[in-house]
Short mmCIF file of C-alpha atoms in Angstrom, two decimals:
data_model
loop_
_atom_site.label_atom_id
_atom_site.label_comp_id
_atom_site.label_asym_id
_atom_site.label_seq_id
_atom_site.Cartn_x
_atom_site.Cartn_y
_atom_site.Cartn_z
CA UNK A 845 14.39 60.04 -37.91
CA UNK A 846 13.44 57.28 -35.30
CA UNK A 847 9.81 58.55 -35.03
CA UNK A 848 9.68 58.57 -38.93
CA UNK A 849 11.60 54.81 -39.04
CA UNK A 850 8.93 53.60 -37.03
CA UNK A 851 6.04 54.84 -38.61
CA UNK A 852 7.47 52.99 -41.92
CA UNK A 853 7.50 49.54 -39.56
CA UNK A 854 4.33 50.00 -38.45
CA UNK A 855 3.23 50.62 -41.68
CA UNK A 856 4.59 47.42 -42.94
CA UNK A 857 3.29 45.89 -40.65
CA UNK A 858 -0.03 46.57 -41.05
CA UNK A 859 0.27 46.14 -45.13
CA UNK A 860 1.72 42.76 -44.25
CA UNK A 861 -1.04 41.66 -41.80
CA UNK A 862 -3.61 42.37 -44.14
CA UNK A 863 -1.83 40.51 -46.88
CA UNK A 864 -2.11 37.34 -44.07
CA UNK A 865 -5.56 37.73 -43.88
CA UNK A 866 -7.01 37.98 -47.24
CA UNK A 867 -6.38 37.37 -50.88
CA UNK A 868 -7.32 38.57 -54.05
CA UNK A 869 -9.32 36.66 -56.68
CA UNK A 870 -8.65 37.89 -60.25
CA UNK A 871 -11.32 37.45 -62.79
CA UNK A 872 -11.53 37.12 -66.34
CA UNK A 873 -15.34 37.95 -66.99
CA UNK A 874 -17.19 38.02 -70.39
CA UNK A 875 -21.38 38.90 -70.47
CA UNK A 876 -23.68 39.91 -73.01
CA UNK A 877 -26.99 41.58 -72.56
CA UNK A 878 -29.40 41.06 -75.40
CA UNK A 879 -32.81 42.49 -73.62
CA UNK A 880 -35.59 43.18 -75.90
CA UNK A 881 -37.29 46.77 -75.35
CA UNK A 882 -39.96 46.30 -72.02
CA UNK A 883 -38.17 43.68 -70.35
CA UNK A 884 -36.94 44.26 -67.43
CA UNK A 885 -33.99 42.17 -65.50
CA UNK A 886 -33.77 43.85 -62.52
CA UNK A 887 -35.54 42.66 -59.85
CA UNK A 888 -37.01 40.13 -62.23
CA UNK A 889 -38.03 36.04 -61.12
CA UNK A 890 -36.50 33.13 -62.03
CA UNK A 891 -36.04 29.49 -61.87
CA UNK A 892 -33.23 27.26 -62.62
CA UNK A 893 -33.06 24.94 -65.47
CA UNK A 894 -30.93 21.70 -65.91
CA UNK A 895 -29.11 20.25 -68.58
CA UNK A 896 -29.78 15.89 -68.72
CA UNK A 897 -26.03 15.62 -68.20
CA UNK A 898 -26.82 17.81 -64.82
CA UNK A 899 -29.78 15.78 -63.62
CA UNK A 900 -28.01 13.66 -61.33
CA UNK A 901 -25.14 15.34 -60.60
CA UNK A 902 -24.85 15.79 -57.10
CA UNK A 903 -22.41 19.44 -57.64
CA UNK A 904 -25.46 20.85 -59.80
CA UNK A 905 -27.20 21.68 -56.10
CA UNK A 906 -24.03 23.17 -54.69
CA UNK A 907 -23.35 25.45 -57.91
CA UNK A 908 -27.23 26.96 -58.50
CA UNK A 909 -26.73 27.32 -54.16
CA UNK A 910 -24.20 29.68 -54.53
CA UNK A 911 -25.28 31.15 -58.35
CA UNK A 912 -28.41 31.76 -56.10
CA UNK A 913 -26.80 34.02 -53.37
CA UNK A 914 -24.84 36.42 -56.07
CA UNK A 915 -28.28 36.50 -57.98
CA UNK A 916 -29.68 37.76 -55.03
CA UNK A 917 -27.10 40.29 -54.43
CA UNK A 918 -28.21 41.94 -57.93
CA UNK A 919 -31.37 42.29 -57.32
CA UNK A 920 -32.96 38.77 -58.97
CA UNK A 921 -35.53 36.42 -57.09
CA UNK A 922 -35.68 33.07 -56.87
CA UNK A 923 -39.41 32.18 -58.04
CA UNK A 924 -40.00 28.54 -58.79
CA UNK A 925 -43.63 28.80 -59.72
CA UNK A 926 -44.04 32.36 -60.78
CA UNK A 927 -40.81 32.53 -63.18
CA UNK A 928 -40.05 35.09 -65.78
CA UNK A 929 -37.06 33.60 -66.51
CA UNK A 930 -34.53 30.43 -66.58
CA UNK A 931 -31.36 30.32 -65.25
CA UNK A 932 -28.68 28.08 -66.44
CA UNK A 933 -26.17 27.24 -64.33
CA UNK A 934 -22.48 25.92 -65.62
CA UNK A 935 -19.07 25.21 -64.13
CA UNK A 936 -16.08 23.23 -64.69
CA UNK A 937 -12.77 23.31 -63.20
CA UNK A 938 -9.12 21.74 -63.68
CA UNK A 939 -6.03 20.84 -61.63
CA UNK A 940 -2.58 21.32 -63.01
CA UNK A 941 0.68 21.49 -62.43
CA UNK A 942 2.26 24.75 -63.83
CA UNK A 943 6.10 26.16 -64.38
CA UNK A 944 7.54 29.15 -61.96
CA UNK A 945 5.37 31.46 -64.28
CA UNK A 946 2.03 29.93 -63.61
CA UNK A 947 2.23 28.58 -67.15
CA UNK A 948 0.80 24.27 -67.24
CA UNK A 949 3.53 22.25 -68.15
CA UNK A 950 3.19 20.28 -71.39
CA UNK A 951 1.20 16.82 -71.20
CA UNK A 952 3.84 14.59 -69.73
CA UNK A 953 6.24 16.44 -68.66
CA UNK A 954 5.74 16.12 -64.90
CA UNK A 955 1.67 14.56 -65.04
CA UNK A 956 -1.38 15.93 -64.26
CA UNK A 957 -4.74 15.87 -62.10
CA UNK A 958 -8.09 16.51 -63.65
CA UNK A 959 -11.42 17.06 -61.67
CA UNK A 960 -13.05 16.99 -64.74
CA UNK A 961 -16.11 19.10 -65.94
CA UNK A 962 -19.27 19.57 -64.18
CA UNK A 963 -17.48 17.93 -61.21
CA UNK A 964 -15.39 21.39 -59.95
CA UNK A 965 -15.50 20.12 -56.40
CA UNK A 966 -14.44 16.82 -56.28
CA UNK A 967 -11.31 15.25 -56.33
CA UNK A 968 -8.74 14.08 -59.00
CA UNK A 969 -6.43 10.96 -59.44
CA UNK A 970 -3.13 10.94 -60.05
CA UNK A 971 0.50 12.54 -59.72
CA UNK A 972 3.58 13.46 -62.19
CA UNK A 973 7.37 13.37 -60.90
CA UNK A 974 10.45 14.57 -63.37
CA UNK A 975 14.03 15.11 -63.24
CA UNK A 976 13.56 18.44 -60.71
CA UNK A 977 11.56 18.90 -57.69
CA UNK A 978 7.73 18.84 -59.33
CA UNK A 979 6.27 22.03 -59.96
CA UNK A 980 3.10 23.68 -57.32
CA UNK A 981 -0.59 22.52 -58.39
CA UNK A 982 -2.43 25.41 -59.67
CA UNK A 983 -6.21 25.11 -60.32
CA UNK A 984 -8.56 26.99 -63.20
CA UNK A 985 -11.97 27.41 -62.43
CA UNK A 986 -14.73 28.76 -64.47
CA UNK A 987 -18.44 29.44 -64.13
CA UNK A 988 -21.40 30.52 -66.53
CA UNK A 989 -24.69 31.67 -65.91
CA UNK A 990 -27.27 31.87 -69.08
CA UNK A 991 -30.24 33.78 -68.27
CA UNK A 992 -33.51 32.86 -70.93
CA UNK A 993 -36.88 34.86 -71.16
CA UNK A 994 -39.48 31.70 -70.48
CA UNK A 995 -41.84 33.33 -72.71
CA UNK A 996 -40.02 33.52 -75.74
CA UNK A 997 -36.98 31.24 -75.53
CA UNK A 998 -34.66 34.08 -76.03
CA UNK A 999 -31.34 34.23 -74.59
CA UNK A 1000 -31.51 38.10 -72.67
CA UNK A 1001 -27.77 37.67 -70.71
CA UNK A 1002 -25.10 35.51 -70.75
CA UNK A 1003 -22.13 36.06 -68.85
CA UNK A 1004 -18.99 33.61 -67.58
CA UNK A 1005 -15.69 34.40 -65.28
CA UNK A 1006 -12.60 32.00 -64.69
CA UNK A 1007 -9.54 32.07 -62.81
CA UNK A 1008 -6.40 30.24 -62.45
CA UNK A 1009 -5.17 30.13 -58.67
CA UNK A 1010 -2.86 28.43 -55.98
CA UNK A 1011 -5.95 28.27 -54.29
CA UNK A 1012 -7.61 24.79 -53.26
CA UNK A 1013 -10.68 25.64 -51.45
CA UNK A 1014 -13.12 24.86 -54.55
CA UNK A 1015 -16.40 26.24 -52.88
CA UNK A 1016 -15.17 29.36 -52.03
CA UNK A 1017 -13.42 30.01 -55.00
CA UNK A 1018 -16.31 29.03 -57.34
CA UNK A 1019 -18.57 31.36 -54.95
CA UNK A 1020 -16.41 34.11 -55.89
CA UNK A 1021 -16.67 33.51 -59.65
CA UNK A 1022 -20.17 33.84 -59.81
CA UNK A 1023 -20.12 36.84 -57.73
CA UNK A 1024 -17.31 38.06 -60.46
CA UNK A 1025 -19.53 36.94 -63.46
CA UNK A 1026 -22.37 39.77 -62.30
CA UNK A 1027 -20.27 42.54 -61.35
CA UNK A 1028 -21.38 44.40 -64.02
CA UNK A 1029 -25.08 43.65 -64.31
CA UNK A 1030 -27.34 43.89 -66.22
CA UNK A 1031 -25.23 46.70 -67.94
CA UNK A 1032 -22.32 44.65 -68.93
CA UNK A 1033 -19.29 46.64 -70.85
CA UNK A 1034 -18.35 45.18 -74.17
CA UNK A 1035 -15.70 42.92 -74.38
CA UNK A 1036 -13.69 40.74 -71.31
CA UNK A 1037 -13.22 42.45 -68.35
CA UNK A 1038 -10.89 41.82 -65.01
CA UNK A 1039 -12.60 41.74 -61.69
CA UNK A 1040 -10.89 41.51 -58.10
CA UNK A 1041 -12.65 40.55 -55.21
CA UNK A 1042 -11.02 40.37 -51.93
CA UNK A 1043 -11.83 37.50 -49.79
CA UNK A 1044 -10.80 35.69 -46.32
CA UNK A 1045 -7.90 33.44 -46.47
#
């Protein structure tokens, strides 16, 4: 009974430790392939395209940086001046301040912060107090990535992935989103789909 006591310790232990030292990051994903017969998105070249509102934002570098990498890990090349396609990159993300349930509290209840769109890794303004202790900030994220045939202007996959989190650490977070938002390509099931990948703490 000792020996068996122990080996439920150690156990939970272990399942303990491993919660320390990573976390999971729950995905709501939506993509749509629309590829005409003969073309071919695996292992196909690209280049990313800007919006005007993106032009001089400075977070537009930082985003296609990381859209880059998870392209990568599906197979797609980056290929400035032999492109087959366009890739457009978007992202957004929001500060709140939510109830016990993870649910945002109405507008004025306790305040807000807002990074604001197209800005997901800056910082907001700004701070809410009410009759309680306030509530924990929790932050929603999202990313989209629009992939275009350059020859005929068609749309061939679209695909986006939020998630709201405790979570601070904006560029790892949004990393993991556009990881999330190709999990299932270029074969995506219809309809939204949950995705969990594990990360660091």
């Amino acid at each position: 009974m000792k020996r068996f006591a122990a080996l439920i310790a150690l156990s939970l232990a272990a399942l303990l430790g491993g919660c320390a030292t990573s976390r999971i990051v729950d995905s709501q994903v939506l993509a749509v392939a629309n590829v005409p017969a003969g073309v071919q998105l695996q292992g196909a070249h690209y280049r990313f395209e800007r919006l005007p509102s993106q032009a001089t934002n400075p977070e537009a570098g930082l985003a296609e940086q990381q859209a880059e990498q998870a392209l990568a890990s599906v197979g797609l090349v980056r290929d400035d001046a032999a492109a087959q396609f366009s890739v457009l990159v978007g992202f957004q993300g929001t500060q709140y301040l939510a109830d016990p349930w993870g649910y945002p509290y109405p507008a004025g209840t306790y305040g807000s912060l807002s990074i604001g769109r197209g800005a997901p890794w800056g910082s907001g303004v700004g701070f809410g107090m009410g009759m309680r202790f306030p509530p924990t900030s929790q932050y929603h994220r999202e990313v989209s990535l629009i992939l275009r045939d350059l020859r005929s202007g068609q749309v061939v996959y679209e695909t986006r992935a939020s998630h709201d989190g405790p979570w601070g650490d904006s560029t790892t977070i949004f990393a993991t989103l556009f990881k999330a938002a190709l999990a299932h390509f270029p074969n995506p099931p219809a309809g939204p789909q949950r995705v969990n990948i594990e990360i660091p703490r």
